[in-house]
CSV table of C-alpha atoms in Angstrom, one decimal:
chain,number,residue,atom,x,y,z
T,10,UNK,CA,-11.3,31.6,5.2
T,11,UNK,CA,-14.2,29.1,5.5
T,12,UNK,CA,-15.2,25.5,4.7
T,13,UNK,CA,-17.4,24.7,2.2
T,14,UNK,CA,-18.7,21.7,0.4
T,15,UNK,CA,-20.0,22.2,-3.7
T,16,UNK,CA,-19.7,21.0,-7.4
T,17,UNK,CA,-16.8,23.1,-8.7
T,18,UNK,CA,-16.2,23.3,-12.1
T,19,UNK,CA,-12.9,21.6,-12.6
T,20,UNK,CA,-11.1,25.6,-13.5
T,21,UNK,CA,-11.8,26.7,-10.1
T,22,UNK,CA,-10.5,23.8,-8.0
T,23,UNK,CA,-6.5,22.4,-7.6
T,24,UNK,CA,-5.8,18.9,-7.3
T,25,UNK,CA,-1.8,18.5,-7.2
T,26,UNK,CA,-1.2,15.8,-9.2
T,27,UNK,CA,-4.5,14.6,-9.8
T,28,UNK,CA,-5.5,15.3,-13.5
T,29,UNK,CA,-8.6,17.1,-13.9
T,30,UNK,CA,-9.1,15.8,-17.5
T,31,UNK,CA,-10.2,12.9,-16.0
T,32,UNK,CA,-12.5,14.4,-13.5
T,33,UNK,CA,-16.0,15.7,-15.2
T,34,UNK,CA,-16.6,17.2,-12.3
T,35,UNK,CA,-15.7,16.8,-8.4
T,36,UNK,CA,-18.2,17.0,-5.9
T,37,UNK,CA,-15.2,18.2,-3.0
T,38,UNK,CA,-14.6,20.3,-0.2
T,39,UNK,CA,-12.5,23.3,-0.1
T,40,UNK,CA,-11.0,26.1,1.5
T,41,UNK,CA,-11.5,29.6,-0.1
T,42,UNK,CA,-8.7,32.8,1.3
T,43,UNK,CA,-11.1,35.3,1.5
T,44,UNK,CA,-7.6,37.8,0.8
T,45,UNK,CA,-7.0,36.7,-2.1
T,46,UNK,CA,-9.6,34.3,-3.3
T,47,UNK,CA,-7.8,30.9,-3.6
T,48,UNK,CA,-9.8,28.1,-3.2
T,49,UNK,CA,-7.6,24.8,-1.8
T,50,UNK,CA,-9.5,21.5,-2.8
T,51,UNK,CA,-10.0,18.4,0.1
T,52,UNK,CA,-11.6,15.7,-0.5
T,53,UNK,CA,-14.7,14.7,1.1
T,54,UNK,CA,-15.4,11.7,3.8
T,55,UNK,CA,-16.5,8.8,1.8
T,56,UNK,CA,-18.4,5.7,4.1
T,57,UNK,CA,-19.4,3.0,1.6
T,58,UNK,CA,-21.7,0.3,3.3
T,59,UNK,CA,-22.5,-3.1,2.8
T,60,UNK,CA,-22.1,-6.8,3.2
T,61,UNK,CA,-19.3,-8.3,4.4
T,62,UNK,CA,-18.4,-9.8,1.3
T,63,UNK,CA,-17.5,-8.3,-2.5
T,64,UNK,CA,-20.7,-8.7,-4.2
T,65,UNK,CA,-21.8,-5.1,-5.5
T,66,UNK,CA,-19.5,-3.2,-3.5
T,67,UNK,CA,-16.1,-4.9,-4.4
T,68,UNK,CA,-15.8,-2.6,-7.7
T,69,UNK,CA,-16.1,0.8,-5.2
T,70,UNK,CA,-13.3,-0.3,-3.3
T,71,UNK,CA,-11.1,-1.5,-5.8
T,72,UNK,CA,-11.8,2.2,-7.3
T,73,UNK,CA,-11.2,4.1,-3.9
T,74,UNK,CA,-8.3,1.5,-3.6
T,75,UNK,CA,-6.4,2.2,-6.8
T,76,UNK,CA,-7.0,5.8,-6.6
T,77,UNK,CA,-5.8,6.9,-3.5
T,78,UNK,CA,-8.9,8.2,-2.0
T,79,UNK,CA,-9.2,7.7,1.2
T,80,UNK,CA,-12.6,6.2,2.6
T,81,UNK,CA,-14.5,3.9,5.2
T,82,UNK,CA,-14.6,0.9,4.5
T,83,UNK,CA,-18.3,-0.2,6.6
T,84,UNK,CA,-19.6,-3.9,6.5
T,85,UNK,CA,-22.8,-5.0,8.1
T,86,UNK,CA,-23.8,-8.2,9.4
T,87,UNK,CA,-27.0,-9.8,7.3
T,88,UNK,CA,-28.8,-10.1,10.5
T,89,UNK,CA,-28.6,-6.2,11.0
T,90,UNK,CA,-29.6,-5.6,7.6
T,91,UNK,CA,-33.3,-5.5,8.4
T,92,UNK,CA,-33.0,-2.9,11.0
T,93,UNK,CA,-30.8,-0.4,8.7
T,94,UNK,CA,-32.8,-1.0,5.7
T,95,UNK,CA,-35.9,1.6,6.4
T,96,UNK,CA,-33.1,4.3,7.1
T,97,UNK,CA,-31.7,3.9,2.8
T,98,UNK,CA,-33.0,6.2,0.4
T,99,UNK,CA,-33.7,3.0,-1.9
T,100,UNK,CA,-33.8,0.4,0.5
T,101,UNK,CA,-31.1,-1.2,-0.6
T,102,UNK,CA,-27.5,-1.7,-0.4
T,103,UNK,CA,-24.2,-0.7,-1.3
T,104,UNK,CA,-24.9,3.4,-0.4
T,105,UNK,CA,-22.2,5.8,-0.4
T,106,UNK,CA,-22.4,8.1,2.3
T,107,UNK,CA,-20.4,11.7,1.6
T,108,UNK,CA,-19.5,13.1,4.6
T,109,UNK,CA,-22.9,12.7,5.8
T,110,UNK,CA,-24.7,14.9,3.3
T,111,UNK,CA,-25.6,13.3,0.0
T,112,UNK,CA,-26.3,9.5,0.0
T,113,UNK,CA,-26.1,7.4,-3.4
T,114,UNK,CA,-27.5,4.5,-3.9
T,115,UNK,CA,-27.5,1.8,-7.1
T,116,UNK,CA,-24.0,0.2,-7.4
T,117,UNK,CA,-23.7,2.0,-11.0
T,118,UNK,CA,-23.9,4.9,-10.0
T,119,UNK,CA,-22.0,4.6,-6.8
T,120,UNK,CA,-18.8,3.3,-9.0
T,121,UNK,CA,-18.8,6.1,-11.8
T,122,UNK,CA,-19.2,8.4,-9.4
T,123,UNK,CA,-15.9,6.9,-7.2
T,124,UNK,CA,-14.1,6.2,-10.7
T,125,UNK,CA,-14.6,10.2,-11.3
T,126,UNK,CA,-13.2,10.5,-7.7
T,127,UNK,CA,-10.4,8.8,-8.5
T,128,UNK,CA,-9.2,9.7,-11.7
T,129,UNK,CA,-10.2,6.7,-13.6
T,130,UNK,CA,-12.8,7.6,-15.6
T,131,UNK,CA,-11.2,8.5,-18.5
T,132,UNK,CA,-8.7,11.7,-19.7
T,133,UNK,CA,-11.7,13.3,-21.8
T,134,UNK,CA,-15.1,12.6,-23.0
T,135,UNK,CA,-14.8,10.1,-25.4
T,136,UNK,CA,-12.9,8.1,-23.0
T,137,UNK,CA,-15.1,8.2,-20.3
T,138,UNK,CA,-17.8,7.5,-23.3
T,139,UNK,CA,-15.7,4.4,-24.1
T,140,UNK,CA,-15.4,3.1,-20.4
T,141,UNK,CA,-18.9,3.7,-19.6
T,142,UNK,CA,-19.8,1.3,-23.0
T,143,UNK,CA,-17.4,-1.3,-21.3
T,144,UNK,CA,-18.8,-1.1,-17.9
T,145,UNK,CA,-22.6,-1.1,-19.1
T,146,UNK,CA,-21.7,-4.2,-21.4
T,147,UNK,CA,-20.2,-5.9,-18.6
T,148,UNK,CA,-22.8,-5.6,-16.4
T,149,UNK,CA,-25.4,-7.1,-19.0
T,150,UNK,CA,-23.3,-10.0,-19.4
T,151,UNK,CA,-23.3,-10.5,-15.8
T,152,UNK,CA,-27.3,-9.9,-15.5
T,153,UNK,CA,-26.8,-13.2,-18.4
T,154,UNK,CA,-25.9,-15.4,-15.4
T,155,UNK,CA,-27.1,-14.6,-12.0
T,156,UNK,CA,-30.1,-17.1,-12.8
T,157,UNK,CA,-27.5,-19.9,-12.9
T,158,UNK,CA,-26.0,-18.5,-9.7
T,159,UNK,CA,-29.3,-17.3,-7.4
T,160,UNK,CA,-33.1,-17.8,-8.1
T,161,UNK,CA,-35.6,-20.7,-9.3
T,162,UNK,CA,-33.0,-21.9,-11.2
T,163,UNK,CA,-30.0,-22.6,-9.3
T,164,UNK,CA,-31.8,-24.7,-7.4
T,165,UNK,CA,-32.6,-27.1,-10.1
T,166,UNK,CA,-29.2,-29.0,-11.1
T,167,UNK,CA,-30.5,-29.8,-14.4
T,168,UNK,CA,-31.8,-26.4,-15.3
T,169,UNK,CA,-28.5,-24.9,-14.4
T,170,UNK,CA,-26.9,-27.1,-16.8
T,171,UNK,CA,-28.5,-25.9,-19.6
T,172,UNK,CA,-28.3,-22.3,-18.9
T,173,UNK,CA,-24.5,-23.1,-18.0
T,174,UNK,CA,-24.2,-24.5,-21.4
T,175,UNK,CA,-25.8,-22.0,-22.9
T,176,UNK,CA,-24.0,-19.1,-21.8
T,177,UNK,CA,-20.3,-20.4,-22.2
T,178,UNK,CA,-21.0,-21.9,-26.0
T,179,UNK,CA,-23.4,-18.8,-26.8
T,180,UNK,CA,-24.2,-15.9,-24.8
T,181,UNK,CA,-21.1,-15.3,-23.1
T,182,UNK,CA,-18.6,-15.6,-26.5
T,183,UNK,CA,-20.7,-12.7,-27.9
T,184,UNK,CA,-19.9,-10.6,-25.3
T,185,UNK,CA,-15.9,-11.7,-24.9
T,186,UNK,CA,-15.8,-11.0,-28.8
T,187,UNK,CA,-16.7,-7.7,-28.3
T,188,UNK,CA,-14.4,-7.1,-25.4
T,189,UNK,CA,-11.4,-8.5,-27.2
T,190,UNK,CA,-12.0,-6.0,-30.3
T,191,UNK,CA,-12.0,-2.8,-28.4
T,192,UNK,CA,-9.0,-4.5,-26.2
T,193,UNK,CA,-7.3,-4.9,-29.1
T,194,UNK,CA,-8.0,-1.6,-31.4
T,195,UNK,CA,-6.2,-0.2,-28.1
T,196,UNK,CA,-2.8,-0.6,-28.9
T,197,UNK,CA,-2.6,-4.6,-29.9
T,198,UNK,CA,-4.4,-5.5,-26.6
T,199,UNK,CA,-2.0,-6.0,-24.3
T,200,UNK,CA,-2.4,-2.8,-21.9
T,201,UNK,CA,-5.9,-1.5,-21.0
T,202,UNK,CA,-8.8,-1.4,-22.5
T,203,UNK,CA,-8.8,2.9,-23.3
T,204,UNK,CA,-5.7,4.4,-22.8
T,205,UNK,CA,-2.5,3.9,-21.5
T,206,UNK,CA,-3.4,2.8,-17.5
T,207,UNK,CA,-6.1,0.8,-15.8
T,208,UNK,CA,-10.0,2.3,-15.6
T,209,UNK,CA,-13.1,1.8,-14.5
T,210,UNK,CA,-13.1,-0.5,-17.1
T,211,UNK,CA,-10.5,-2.9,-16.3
T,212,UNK,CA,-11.4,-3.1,-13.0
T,213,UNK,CA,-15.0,-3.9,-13.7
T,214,UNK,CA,-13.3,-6.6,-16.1
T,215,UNK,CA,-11.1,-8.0,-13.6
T,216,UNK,CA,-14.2,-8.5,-11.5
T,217,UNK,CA,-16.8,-10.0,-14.2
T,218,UNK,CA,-14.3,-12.5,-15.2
T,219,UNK,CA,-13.9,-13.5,-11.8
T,220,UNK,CA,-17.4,-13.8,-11.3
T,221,UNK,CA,-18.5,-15.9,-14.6
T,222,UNK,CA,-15.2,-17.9,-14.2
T,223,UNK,CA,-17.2,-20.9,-12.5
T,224,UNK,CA,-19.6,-21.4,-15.5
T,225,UNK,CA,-16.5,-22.1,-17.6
T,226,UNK,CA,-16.1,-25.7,-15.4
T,227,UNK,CA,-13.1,-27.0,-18.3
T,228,UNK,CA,-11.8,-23.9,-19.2
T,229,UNK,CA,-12.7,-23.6,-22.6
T,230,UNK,CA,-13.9,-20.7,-22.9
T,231,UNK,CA,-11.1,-18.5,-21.6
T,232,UNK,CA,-8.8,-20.4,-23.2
T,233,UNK,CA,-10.2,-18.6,-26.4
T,234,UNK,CA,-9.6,-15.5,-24.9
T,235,UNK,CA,-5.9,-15.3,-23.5
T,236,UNK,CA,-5.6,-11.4,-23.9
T,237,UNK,CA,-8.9,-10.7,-21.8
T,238,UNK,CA,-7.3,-13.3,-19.4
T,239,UNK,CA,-4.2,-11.5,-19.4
T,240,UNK,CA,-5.7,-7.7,-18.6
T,241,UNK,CA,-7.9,-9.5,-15.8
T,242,UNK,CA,-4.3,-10.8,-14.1
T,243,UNK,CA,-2.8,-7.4,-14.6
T,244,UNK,CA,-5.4,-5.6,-12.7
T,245,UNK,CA,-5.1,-8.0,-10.0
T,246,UNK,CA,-1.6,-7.7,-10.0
T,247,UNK,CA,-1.5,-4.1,-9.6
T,248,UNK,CA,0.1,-3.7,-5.9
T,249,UNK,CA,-2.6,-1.7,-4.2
T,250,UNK,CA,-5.2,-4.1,-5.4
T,251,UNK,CA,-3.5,-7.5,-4.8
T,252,UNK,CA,-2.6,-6.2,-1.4
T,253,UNK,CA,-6.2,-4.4,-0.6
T,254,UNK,CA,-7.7,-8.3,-1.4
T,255,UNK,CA,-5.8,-10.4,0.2
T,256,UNK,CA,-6.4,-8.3,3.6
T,257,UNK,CA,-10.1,-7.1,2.8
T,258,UNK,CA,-11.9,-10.0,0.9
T,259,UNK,CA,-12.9,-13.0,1.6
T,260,UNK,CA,-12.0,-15.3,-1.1
Protein backbone atom coordinates (compact mmCIF):
# COMPACT_ATOMS: atom_id res chain seq x y z
CA UNK A 1 0.00 0.00 0.00
CA UNK A 2 1.63 3.33 -1.15
CA UNK A 3 0.76 6.97 -1.79
CA UNK A 4 0.56 8.33 -4.98
CA UNK A 5 -0.48 11.52 -6.61
CA UNK A 6 -2.03 11.24 -10.64
CA UNK A 7 -4.86 12.05 -13.14
CA UNK A 8 -7.28 9.11 -12.72
CA UNK A 9 -9.73 8.50 -15.04
CA UNK A 10 -12.97 9.02 -13.10
CA UNK A 11 -13.69 4.60 -13.34
CA UNK A 12 -10.64 3.94 -11.35
CA UNK A 13 -11.16 6.43 -8.41
CA UNK A 14 -14.11 6.43 -5.45
CA UNK A 15 -15.45 9.50 -4.21
CA UNK A 16 -18.41 8.65 -1.59
CA UNK A 17 -20.90 10.85 -2.29
CA UNK A 18 -19.16 13.00 -4.52
CA UNK A 19 -20.60 12.55 -8.18
CA UNK A 20 -18.14 11.83 -10.66
CA UNK A 21 -20.48 13.02 -13.53
CA UNK A 22 -19.45 16.22 -12.56
CA UNK A 23 -15.83 15.68 -12.27
CA UNK A 24 -14.03 15.43 -15.99
CA UNK A 25 -11.31 14.37 -14.34
CA UNK A 26 -9.60 14.70 -10.71
CA UNK A 27 -6.17 15.41 -10.40
CA UNK A 28 -6.16 13.49 -6.49
CA UNK A 29 -4.21 11.44 -4.35
CA UNK A 30 -4.84 7.95 -3.45
CA UNK A 31 -4.15 4.92 -1.77
CA UNK A 32 -3.76 1.68 -3.92
CA UNK A 33 -3.96 -2.18 -1.68
CA UNK A 34 -1.37 -3.75 -3.39
CA UNK A 35 -3.66 -7.28 -2.18
CA UNK A 36 -6.23 -6.63 -3.96
CA UNK A 37 -5.87 -3.53 -6.04
CA UNK A 38 -8.28 -0.94 -4.60
CA UNK A 39 -7.35 2.40 -5.04
CA UNK A 40 -9.00 4.79 -1.99
CA UNK A 41 -9.22 8.54 -3.45
CA UNK A 42 -7.93 11.75 -0.94
CA UNK A 43 -7.88 14.80 -1.95
CA UNK A 44 -4.90 16.86 -2.41
CA UNK A 45 -3.58 19.99 -0.28
CA UNK A 46 -4.88 23.00 -2.03
CA UNK A 47 -2.91 26.72 -0.85
CA UNK A 48 -4.52 29.45 -2.90
CA UNK A 49 -2.54 32.78 -2.64
CA UNK A 50 -3.27 36.22 -2.93
CA UNK A 51 -4.34 39.61 -1.68
CA UNK A 52 -6.00 40.17 1.23
CA UNK A 53 -9.07 41.19 -0.45
CA UNK A 54 -11.63 39.23 -3.04
CA UNK A 55 -10.59 40.60 -6.20
CA UNK A 56 -9.63 37.52 -8.54
CA UNK A 57 -9.47 35.07 -5.87
CA UNK A 58 -12.92 35.53 -4.19
CA UNK A 59 -14.56 33.07 -7.01
CA UNK A 60 -11.79 30.07 -5.85
CA UNK A 61 -12.96 30.32 -2.43
CA UNK A 62 -16.46 30.55 -2.83
CA UNK A 63 -15.83 27.22 -5.02
CA UNK A 64 -13.64 25.46 -2.33
CA UNK A 65 -16.21 26.99 0.09
CA UNK A 66 -19.46 25.50 -1.32
CA UNK A 67 -17.81 22.30 -2.14
CA UNK A 68 -16.47 21.09 0.82
CA UNK A 69 -12.93 20.95 -0.19
CA UNK A 70 -10.72 21.62 2.18
CA UNK A 71 -7.87 24.24 1.47
CA UNK A 72 -5.50 27.13 2.70
CA UNK A 73 -6.72 29.99 2.55
CA UNK A 74 -3.04 32.31 2.15
CA UNK A 75 -3.20 36.28 1.86
CA UNK A 76 -0.21 38.38 1.38
CA UNK A 77 0.39 41.87 2.22
CA UNK A 78 0.91 44.30 -1.09
CA UNK A 79 4.21 45.36 0.40
CA UNK A 80 5.43 41.63 0.26
CA UNK A 81 4.19 41.21 -3.19
CA UNK A 82 7.40 42.34 -4.76
CA UNK A 83 9.56 39.92 -3.01
CA UNK A 84 7.19 36.76 -3.92
CA UNK A 85 6.59 37.77 -7.37
CA UNK A 86 10.05 36.42 -9.12
CA UNK A 87 9.20 32.91 -7.38
CA UNK A 88 5.33 32.59 -9.73
CA UNK A 89 5.42 30.73 -12.80
CA UNK A 90 3.52 33.89 -14.43
CA UNK A 91 4.46 36.53 -12.18
CA UNK A 92 1.27 37.12 -11.13
CA UNK A 93 -1.26 36.37 -8.67
CA UNK A 94 -3.94 34.30 -7.53
CA UNK A 95 -1.68 30.79 -7.95
CA UNK A 96 -2.94 27.58 -6.67
CA UNK A 97 -0.45 25.60 -5.16
CA UNK A 98 -1.35 21.51 -5.06
CA UNK A 99 0.31 20.11 -2.44
CA UNK A 100 3.42 21.62 -3.47
CA UNK A 101 3.76 20.00 -6.93
CA UNK A 102 1.87 21.62 -9.70
CA UNK A 103 1.26 25.46 -9.49
CA UNK A 104 -1.65 27.15 -11.66
CA UNK A 105 -1.75 30.40 -12.40
CA UNK A 106 -4.53 32.71 -14.38
CA UNK A 107 -7.71 33.06 -12.20
CA UNK A 108 -9.72 31.11 -15.11
CA UNK A 109 -8.11 28.47 -14.96
CA UNK A 110 -7.51 28.32 -11.28
CA UNK A 111 -11.60 28.36 -10.86
CA UNK A 112 -12.60 25.66 -13.46
CA UNK A 113 -10.12 23.71 -12.23
CA UNK A 114 -11.49 24.14 -8.29
CA UNK A 115 -15.24 24.00 -9.75
CA UNK A 116 -14.09 20.39 -11.14
CA UNK A 117 -12.73 19.85 -7.65
CA UNK A 118 -15.71 20.56 -6.18
CA UNK A 119 -18.39 19.15 -8.12
CA UNK A 120 -19.71 22.14 -9.68
CA UNK A 121 -18.81 22.06 -12.95
CA UNK A 122 -21.62 20.56 -14.41
CA UNK A 123 -23.26 16.60 -14.29
CA UNK A 124 -21.94 15.97 -18.00
CA UNK A 125 -20.43 17.71 -20.92
CA UNK A 126 -22.94 19.82 -22.15
CA UNK A 127 -23.40 21.19 -18.82
CA UNK A 128 -20.02 22.01 -18.08
CA UNK A 129 -20.14 23.39 -21.93
CA UNK A 130 -23.04 25.58 -20.76
CA UNK A 131 -21.33 26.90 -17.45
CA UNK A 132 -18.14 27.54 -19.12
CA UNK A 133 -20.30 29.87 -21.95
CA UNK A 134 -21.74 31.67 -18.66
CA UNK A 135 -18.45 32.06 -16.91
CA UNK A 136 -16.53 33.25 -20.21
CA UNK A 137 -19.49 35.80 -20.91
CA UNK A 138 -19.24 37.01 -17.56
CA UNK A 139 -15.92 37.76 -17.42
CA UNK A 140 -16.06 39.82 -20.81
CA UNK A 141 -18.71 41.85 -19.39
CA UNK A 142 -16.58 42.52 -16.53
CA UNK A 143 -13.31 43.32 -18.78
CA UNK A 144 -16.45 46.06 -20.23
CA UNK A 145 -15.81 48.04 -16.95
CA UNK A 146 -12.63 47.86 -15.19
CA UNK A 147 -11.61 51.15 -17.20
CA UNK A 148 -14.32 52.91 -15.24
CA UNK A 149 -13.03 51.33 -12.07
CA UNK A 150 -8.83 51.33 -12.53
CA UNK A 151 -6.70 53.02 -15.38
CA UNK A 152 -6.49 56.48 -17.28
CA UNK A 153 -9.86 56.72 -16.96
CA UNK A 154 -11.04 56.47 -13.49
CA UNK A 155 -9.16 59.11 -12.80
CA UNK A 156 -10.89 61.51 -15.00
CA UNK A 157 -14.55 62.15 -13.35
CA UNK A 158 -16.00 63.16 -16.57
CA UNK A 159 -14.66 60.29 -18.64
CA UNK A 160 -15.98 57.90 -16.16
CA UNK A 161 -19.33 59.28 -16.68
CA UNK A 162 -19.61 58.59 -20.03
CA UNK A 163 -18.25 55.15 -19.93
CA UNK A 164 -20.64 54.76 -16.82
CA UNK A 165 -23.47 55.70 -19.01
CA UNK A 166 -22.51 53.86 -21.56
CA UNK A 167 -22.25 50.64 -20.08
CA UNK A 168 -25.55 50.63 -17.90
CA UNK A 169 -27.96 51.98 -21.02
CA UNK A 170 -25.78 49.81 -23.69
CA UNK A 171 -23.15 47.46 -23.03
CA UNK A 172 -24.13 45.98 -20.00
CA UNK A 173 -28.15 45.23 -20.97
CA UNK A 174 -26.71 43.10 -23.81
CA UNK A 175 -25.07 41.06 -21.65
CA UNK A 176 -27.96 40.82 -18.76
CA UNK A 177 -30.29 39.92 -21.83
CA UNK A 178 -28.49 37.10 -22.54
CA UNK A 179 -28.12 35.96 -18.97
CA UNK A 180 -31.78 36.21 -18.38
CA UNK A 181 -32.59 33.87 -21.55
CA UNK A 182 -30.55 30.96 -20.58
CA UNK A 183 -31.75 31.66 -16.73
CA UNK A 184 -34.98 31.36 -17.89
CA UNK A 185 -34.96 28.32 -20.66
CA UNK A 186 -33.74 26.59 -17.24
CA UNK A 187 -36.82 25.84 -15.68
CA UNK A 188 -38.73 29.45 -15.62
CA UNK A 189 -35.59 31.16 -14.09
CA UNK A 190 -36.03 30.91 -10.75
CA UNK A 191 -33.27 28.19 -9.64
CA UNK A 192 -29.80 28.10 -11.31
CA UNK A 193 -28.71 28.84 -14.32
CA UNK A 194 -27.89 24.77 -15.65
CA UNK A 195 -29.43 22.39 -13.65
CA UNK A 196 -31.06 21.88 -10.53
CA UNK A 197 -28.15 23.43 -7.84
CA UNK A 198 -25.76 26.23 -7.88
CA UNK A 199 -22.41 26.11 -10.31
CA UNK A 200 -19.61 27.71 -11.32
CA UNK A 201 -21.90 29.74 -12.88
CA UNK A 202 -23.94 31.13 -10.31
CA UNK A 203 -21.27 31.86 -8.23
CA UNK A 204 -19.34 33.72 -10.92
CA UNK A 205 -22.86 35.62 -11.29
CA UNK A 206 -23.23 36.37 -7.73
CA UNK A 207 -19.81 37.92 -7.90
CA UNK A 208 -20.10 40.04 -11.29
CA UNK A 209 -23.23 41.57 -10.10
CA UNK A 210 -21.66 42.54 -7.15
CA UNK A 211 -18.91 43.97 -8.84
CA UNK A 212 -20.82 46.13 -11.72
CA UNK A 213 -23.48 46.94 -9.05
CA UNK A 214 -21.76 50.58 -8.43
CA UNK A 215 -22.09 51.70 -12.14
CA UNK A 216 -25.89 51.21 -11.73
CA UNK A 217 -25.81 54.52 -9.21
CA UNK A 218 -30.16 54.69 -9.34
CA UNK A 219 -30.77 51.25 -9.74
CA UNK A 220 -32.18 51.13 -13.05
CA UNK A 221 -30.70 48.69 -14.43
CA UNK A 222 -31.25 45.79 -12.11
CA UNK A 223 -34.52 46.74 -11.62
CA UNK A 224 -34.94 45.37 -15.27
CA UNK A 225 -33.62 42.34 -14.21
CA UNK A 226 -35.36 40.99 -10.93
CA UNK A 227 -34.64 37.19 -11.77
CA UNK A 228 -30.80 37.74 -12.24
CA UNK A 229 -31.14 39.80 -8.95
CA UNK A 230 -32.84 37.09 -7.41
CA UNK A 231 -30.17 34.04 -8.33
CA UNK A 232 -27.31 36.62 -7.20
CA UNK A 233 -29.20 36.74 -3.45
CA UNK A 234 -29.68 33.06 -3.55
CA UNK A 235 -26.10 32.22 -3.96
CA UNK A 236 -25.25 34.62 -1.29
CA UNK A 237 -27.71 33.16 0.81
CA UNK A 238 -26.56 29.76 0.56
CA UNK A 239 -25.22 29.06 4.35
CA UNK A 240 -21.66 28.12 3.68
CA UNK A 241 -21.19 31.20 1.53
CA UNK A 242 -22.97 33.83 3.68
CA UNK A 243 -21.08 32.47 6.53
CA UNK A 244 -17.47 32.05 4.72
CA UNK A 245 -18.03 36.11 3.84
CA UNK A 246 -18.92 37.59 6.57
CA UNK A 247 -15.82 36.02 8.47
CA UNK A 248 -13.26 35.97 5.40
CA UNK A 249 -14.04 39.18 3.26
CA UNK A 250 -13.71 42.40 3.79
CA UNK A 251 -16.70 44.16 2.62
Amino acid sequence: RHSESKLLPNSQVSLGRRSLASLPFLYTNYLRDASNGTITAAMPKYTLTYFDIPGRARLTRALFTLGGVEFEDKRIAKEDWPGLKPSTPLQQLPILDIEGQDTICQSSAIERFAARQAGLAGGNALEAAQIDMLHTSMQDAGTQAIPYFFGPTSQDEEKKEVLRKSLVDEKLPVFFDMFTKVLEANGGGDGFFVGASATLADLAWSGSLQFLKPLDKDGILVAKYPKLVALAERVADIPVIKAWNESHEKK
